[in-house]
Tab-separated table of C-alpha atoms in Angstrom:
chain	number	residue	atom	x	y	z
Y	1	UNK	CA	30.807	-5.008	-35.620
Y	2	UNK	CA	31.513	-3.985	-32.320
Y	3	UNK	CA	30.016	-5.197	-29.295
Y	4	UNK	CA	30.058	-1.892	-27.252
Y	5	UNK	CA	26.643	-0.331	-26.511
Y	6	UNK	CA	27.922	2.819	-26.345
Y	7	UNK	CA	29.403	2.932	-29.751
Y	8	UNK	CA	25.695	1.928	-31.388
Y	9	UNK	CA	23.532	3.840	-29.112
Y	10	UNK	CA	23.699	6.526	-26.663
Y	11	UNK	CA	20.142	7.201	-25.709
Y	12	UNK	CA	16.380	5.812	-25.528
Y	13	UNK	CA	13.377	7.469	-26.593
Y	14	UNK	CA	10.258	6.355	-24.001
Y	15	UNK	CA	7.217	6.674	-25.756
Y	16	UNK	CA	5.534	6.662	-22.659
Y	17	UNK	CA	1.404	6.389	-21.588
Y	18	UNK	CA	-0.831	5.916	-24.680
Y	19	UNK	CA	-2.818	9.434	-23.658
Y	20	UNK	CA	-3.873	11.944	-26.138
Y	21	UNK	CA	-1.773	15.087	-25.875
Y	22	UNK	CA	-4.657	17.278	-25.000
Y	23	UNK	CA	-5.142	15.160	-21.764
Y	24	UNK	CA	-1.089	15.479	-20.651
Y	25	UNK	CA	-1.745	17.900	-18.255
Y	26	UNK	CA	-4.675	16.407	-16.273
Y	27	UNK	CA	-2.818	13.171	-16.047
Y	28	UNK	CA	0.338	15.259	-15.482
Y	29	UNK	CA	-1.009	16.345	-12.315
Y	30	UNK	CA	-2.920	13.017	-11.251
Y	31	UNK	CA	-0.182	10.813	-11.127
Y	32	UNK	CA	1.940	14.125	-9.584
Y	33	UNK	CA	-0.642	13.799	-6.794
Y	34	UNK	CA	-0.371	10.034	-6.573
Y	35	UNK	CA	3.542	10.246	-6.761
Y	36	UNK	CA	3.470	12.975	-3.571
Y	37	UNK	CA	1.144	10.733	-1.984
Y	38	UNK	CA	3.123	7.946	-2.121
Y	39	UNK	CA	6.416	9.572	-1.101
Y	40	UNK	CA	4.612	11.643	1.633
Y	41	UNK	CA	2.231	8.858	2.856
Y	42	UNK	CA	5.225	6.172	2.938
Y	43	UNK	CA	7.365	8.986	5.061
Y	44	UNK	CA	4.778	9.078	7.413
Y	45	UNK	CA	4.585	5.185	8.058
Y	46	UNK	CA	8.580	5.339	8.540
Y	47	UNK	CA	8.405	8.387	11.100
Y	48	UNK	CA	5.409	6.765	13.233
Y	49	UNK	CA	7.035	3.610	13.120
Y	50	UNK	CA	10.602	5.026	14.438
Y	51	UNK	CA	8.617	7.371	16.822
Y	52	UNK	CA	5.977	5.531	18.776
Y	53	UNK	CA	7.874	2.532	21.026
Y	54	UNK	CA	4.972	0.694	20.252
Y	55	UNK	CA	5.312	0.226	17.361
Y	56	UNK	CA	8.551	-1.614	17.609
Y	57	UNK	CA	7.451	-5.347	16.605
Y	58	UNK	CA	8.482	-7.684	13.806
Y	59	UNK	CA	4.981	-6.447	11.974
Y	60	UNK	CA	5.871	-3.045	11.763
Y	61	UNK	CA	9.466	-3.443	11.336
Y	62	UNK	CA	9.097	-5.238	7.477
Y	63	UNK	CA	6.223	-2.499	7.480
Y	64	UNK	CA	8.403	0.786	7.998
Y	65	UNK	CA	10.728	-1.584	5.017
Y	66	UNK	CA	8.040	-1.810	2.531
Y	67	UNK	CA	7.123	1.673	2.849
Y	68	UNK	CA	10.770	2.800	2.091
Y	69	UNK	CA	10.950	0.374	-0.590
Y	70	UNK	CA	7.833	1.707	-1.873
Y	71	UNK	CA	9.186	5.090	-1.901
Y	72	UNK	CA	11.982	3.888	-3.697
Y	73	UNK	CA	10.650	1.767	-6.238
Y	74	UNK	CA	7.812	4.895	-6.993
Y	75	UNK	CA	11.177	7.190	-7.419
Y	76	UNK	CA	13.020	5.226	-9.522
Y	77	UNK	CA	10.442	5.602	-12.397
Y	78	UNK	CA	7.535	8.786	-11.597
Y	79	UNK	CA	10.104	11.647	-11.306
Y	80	UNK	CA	11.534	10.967	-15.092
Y	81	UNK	CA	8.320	10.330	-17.334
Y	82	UNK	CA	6.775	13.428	-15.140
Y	83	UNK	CA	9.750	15.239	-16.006
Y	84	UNK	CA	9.211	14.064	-19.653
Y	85	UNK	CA	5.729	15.091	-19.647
Y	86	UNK	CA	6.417	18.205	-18.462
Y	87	UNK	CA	9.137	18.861	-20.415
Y	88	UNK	CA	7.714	17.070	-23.672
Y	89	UNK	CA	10.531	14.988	-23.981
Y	90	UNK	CA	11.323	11.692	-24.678
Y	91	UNK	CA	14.849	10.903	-24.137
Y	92	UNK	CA	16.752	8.761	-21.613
Y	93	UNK	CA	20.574	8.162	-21.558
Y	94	UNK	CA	22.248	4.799	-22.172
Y	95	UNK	CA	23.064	4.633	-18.873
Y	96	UNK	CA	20.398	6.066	-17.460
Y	97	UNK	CA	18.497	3.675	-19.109
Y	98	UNK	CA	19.950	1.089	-17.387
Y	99	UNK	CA	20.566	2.012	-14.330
Y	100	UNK	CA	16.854	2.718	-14.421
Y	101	UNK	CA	16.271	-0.773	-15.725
Y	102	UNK	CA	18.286	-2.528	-12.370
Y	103	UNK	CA	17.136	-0.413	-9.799
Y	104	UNK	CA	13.736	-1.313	-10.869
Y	105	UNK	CA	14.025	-4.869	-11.273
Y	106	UNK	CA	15.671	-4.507	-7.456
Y	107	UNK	CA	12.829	-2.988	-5.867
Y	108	UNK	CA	10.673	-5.079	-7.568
Y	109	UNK	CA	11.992	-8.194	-6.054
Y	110	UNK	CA	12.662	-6.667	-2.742
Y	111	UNK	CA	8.682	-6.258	-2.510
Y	112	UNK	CA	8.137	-9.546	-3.103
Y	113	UNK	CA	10.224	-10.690	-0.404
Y	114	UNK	CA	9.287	-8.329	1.953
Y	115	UNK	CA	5.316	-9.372	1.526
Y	116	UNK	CA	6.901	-13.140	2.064
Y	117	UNK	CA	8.143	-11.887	5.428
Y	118	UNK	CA	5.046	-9.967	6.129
Y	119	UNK	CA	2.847	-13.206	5.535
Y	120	UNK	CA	4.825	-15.477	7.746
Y	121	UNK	CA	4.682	-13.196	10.609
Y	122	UNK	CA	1.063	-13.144	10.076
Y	123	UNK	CA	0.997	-16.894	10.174
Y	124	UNK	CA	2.912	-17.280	13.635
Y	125	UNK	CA	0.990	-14.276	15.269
Y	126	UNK	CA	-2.445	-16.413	14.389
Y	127	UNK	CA	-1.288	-19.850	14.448
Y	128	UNK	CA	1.177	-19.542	16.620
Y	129	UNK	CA	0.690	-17.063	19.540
Y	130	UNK	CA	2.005	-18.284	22.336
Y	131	UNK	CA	5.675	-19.084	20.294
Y	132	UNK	CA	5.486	-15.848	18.511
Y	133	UNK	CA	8.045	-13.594	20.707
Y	134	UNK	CA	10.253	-16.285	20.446
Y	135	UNK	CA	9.596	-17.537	16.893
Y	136	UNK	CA	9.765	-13.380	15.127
Y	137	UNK	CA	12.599	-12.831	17.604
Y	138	UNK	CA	14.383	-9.147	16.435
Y	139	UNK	CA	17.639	-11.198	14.638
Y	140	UNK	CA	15.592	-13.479	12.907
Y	141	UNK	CA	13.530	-9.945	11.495
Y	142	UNK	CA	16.619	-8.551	10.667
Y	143	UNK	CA	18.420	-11.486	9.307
Y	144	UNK	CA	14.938	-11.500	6.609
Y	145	UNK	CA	15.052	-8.098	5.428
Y	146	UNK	CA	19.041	-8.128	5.256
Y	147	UNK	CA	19.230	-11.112	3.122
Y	148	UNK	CA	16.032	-9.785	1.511
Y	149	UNK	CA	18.113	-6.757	0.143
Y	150	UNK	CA	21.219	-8.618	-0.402
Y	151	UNK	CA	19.370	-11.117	-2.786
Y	152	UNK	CA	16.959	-8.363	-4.249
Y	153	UNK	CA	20.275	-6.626	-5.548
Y	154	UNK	CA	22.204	-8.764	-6.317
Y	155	UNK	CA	19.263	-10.714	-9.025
Y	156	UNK	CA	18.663	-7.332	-10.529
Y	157	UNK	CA	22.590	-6.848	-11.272
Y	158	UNK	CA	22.754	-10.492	-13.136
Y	159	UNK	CA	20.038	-8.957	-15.542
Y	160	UNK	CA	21.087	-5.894	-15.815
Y	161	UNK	CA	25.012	-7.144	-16.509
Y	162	UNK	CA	23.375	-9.828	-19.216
Y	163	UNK	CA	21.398	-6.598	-20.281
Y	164	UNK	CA	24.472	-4.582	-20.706
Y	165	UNK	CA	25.868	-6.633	-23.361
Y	166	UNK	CA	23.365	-7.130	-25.737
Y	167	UNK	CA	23.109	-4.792	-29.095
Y	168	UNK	CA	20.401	-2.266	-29.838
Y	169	UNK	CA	20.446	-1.838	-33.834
Y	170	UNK	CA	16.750	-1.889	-34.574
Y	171	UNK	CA	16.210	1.142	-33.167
Y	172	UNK	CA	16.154	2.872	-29.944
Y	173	UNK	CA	12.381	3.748	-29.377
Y	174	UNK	CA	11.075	1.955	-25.883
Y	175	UNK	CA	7.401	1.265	-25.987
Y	176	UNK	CA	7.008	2.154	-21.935
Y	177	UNK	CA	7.045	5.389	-19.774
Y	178	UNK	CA	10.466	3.912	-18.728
Y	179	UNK	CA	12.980	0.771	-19.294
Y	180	UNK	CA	11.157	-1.829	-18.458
Y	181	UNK	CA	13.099	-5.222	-18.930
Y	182	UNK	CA	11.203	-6.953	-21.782
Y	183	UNK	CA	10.709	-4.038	-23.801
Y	184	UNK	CA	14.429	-3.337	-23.461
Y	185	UNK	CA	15.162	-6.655	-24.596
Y	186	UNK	CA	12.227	-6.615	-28.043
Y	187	UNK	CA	14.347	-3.771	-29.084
Y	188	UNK	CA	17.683	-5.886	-29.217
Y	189	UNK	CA	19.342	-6.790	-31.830
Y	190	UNK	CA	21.472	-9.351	-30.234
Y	191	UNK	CA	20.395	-12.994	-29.317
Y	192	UNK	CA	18.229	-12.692	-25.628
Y	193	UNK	CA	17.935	-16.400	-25.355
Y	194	UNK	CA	19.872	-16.598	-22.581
Y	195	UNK	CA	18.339	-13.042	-21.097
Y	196	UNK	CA	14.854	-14.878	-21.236
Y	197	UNK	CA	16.060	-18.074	-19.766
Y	198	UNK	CA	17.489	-16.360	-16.894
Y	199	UNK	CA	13.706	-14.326	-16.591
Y	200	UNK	CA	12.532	-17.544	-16.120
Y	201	UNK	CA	14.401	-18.850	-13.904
Y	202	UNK	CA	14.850	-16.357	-11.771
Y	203	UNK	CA	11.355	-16.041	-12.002
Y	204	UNK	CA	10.562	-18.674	-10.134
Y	205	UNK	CA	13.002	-17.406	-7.169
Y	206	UNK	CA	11.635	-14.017	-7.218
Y	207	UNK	CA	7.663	-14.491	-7.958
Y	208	UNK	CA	6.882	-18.368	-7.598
Y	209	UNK	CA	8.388	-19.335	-4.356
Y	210	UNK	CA	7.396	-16.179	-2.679
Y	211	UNK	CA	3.644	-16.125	-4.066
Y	212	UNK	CA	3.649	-20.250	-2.966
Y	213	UNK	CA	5.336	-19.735	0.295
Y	214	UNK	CA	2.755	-16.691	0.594
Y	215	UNK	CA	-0.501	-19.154	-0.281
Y	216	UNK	CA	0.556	-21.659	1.978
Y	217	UNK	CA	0.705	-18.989	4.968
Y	218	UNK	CA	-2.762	-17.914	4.594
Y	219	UNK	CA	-3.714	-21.538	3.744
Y	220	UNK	CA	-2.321	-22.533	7.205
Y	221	UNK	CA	-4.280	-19.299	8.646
Y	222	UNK	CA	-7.162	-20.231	6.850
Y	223	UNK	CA	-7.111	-23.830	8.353
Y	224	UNK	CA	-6.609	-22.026	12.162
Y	225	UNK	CA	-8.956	-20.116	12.143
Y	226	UNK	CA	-11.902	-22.358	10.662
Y	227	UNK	CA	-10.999	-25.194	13.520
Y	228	UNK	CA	-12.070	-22.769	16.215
Y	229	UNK	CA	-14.518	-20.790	14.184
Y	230	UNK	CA	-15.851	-17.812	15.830
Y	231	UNK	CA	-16.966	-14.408	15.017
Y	232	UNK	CA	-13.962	-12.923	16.971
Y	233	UNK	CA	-11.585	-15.184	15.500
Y	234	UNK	CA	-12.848	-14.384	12.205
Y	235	UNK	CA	-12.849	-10.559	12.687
Y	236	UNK	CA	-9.321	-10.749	14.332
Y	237	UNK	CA	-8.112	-12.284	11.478
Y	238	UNK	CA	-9.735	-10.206	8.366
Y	239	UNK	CA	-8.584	-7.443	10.755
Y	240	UNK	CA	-4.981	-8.345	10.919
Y	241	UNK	CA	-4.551	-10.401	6.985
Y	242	UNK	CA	-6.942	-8.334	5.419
Y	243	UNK	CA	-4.554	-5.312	4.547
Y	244	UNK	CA	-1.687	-7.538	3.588
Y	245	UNK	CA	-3.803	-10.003	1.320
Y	246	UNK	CA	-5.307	-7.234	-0.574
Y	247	UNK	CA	-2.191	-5.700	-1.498
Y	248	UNK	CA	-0.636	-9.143	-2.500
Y	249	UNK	CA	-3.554	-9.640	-4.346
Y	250	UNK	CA	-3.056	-6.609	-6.472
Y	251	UNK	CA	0.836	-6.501	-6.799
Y	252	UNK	CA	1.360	-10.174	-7.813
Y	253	UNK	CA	-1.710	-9.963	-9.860
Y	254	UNK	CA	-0.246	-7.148	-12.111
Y	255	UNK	CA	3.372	-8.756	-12.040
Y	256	UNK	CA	1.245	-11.787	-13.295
Y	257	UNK	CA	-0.379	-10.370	-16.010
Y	258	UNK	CA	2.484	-9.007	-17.465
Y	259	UNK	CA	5.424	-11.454	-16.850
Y	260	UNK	CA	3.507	-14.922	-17.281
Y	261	UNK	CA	0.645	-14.208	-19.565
Y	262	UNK	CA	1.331	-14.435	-23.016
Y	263	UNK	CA	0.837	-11.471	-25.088
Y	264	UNK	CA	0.869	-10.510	-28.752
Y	265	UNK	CA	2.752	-7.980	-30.060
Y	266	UNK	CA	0.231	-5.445	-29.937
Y	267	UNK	CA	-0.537	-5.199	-26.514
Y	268	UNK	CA	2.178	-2.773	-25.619
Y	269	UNK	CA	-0.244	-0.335	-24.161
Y	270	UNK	CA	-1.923	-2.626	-22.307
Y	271	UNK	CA	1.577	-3.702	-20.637
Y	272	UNK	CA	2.050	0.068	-20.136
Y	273	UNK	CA	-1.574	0.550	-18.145
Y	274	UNK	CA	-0.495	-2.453	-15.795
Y	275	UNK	CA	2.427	-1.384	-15.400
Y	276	UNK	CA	1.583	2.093	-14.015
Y	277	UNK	CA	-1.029	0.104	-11.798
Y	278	UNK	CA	2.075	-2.005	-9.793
Y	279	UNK	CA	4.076	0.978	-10.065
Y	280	UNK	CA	2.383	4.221	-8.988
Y	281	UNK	CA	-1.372	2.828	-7.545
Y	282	UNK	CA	0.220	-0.004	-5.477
Y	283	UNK	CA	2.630	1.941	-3.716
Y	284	UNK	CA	0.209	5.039	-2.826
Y	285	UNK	CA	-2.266	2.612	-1.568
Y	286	UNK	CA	0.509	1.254	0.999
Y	287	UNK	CA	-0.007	3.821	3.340
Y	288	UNK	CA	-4.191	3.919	3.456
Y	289	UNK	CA	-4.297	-0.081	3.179
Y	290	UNK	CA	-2.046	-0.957	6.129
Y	291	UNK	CA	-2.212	2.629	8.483
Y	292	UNK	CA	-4.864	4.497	7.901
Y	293	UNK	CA	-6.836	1.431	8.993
Y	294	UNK	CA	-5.035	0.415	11.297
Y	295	UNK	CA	-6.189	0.857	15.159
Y	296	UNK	CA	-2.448	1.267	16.379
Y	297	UNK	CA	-0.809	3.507	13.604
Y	298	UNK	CA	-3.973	6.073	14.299
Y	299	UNK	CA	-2.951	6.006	17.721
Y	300	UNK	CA	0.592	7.000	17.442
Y	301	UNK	CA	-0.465	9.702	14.463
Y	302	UNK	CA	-2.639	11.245	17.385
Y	303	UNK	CA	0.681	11.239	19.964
Y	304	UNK	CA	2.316	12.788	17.695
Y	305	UNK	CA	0.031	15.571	16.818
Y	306	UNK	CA	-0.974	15.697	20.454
Y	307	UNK	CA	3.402	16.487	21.443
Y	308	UNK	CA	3.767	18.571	18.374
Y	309	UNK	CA	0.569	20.666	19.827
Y	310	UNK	CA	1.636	21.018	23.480
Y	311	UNK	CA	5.256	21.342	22.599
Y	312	UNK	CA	4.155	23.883	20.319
């Protein structure tokens, strides 16, 4: 038997959401509107950010990152099951498939390093103040996102090359709205011991250390803020964590749930509804969680609008 993919299979069918097919089109055009919002919403972070001078600190640089990798990681899945929905199709390529499955998985760990970032620039901005220009200096931001990409892609191309070689005999229907690792690898044929070891240990690189080194920020903040507790000091610091913890909150949460909870074999449509709540819902909330309440990205969306009124 030959070990080329190619030769056994040269396409996926996605099953996609478990909704009734008199409901496609309403949730055809809800998670349209929650894809444009995202896209749209995440623009606008990147052009205020690049626009306003202001806004040039370590905070909002991972910030305008996020929001492009939140773009990104929305695109890489939305555009083909609402194309499929529309369409009434099912089918994915072999290599679509898989180059589906890495840029995911390469997103996905991006924003997880990215809110690691974000939470210890939060923790020198409260803790340390007085340090922080020279602690969050501009190399060390860019030296964090760069090597936050670098590792990012190159972990999603070790699964995606251990991926690659494994057999799909059984059959070629994926229970998800797109290739998500594990159901990729319960339709192999071929042994995924060393696929799942590799989960796991990377795992721990990706989701662990980042979620602990996360904790122990806001456990530090935490400790801060309660030995000089004050009503400003409290406010000040709901004001600038609050955004940030919320979102970690819910991303890890549903990466969580999925990854490191054991489930049966039946819960395939649960995996599916969490699934479209890290991947569609988290990113759309990105722009109203950490601009649209935010004091200083209101003010540069009213420069704007005020130029782009007297210019016009």
């Amino acid at each position: 038997m030959r070990r080329d993919n190619q030769s056994s299979i040269s396409e996926f069918l996605l099953l996609g959401l478990p909704i009734q097919p008199e409901q496609q089109g309403t949730y055809y055009a809800l998670f349209l509107g929650m894809y444009l919002t995202t896209v749209l919403g995440n623009l606008l972070i990147i052009l205020l950010i690049r626009l306003d001078s202001r806004l040039h600190t370590p905070m909002y640089f991972f910030l305008s990152h996020l929001a492009l990798t939140d773009i990104s990681f929305s695109s890489v899945t939305a555009p083909k099951m609402l194309m499929n929905m529309l369409t009434h199709t099912q089918s994915i390529s072999y290599a679509g498939c898989i180059s589906q499955a890495y840029f995911f998985l390469s997103f996905v760990d991006l924003d997880s390093f990215l809110l690691t970032s974000m939470a210890y620039d939060r923790y020198v901005a409260i803790c340390h103040p007085l340090h922080y220009t020279r602690m969050m200096r501009q190399s060390l931001c860019f030296l964090l996102v760069v090597v936050s990409w670098i590792l990012s892609f190159a972990i999603a191309l070790v699964h995606t090359l251990l991926l690659a070689r494994l057999s799909f005999l059984r059959g070629n229907t994926v229970h998800h709205f797109f290739c998500d690792l594990s159901a990729l690898l319960k339709l192999s044929s071929s042994d995924t011991t060393i696929n799942q070891l590799v989960i796991l240990t990377v795992g721990v690189v990706v989701i662990t250390l980042p979620l602990l080194c996360i904790l122990v920020s806001y456990g530090h903040i935490g400790a801060s803020v309660l030995r000089r507790p004050s009503i400003k000091g409290i406010c000040k610091a709901l004001s600038t964590c609050g955004s940030h913890l919320s979102v970690v909150s819910l991303y890890y949460g549903a990466i969580i749930a999925l990854y490191f909870v054991p489930s049966s074999n039946n819960s395939n449509d649960k995996d599916v509804i969490v699934s479209v709540l890290y991947t569609l819902v988290t990113p759309m909330l990105n722009p109203f969680i950490y601009s649209l309440r935010n004091r200083d990205m209101k003010g540069a969306l009213r420069n704007i609008l005020r130029r782009a009124t007297f210019s016009a």
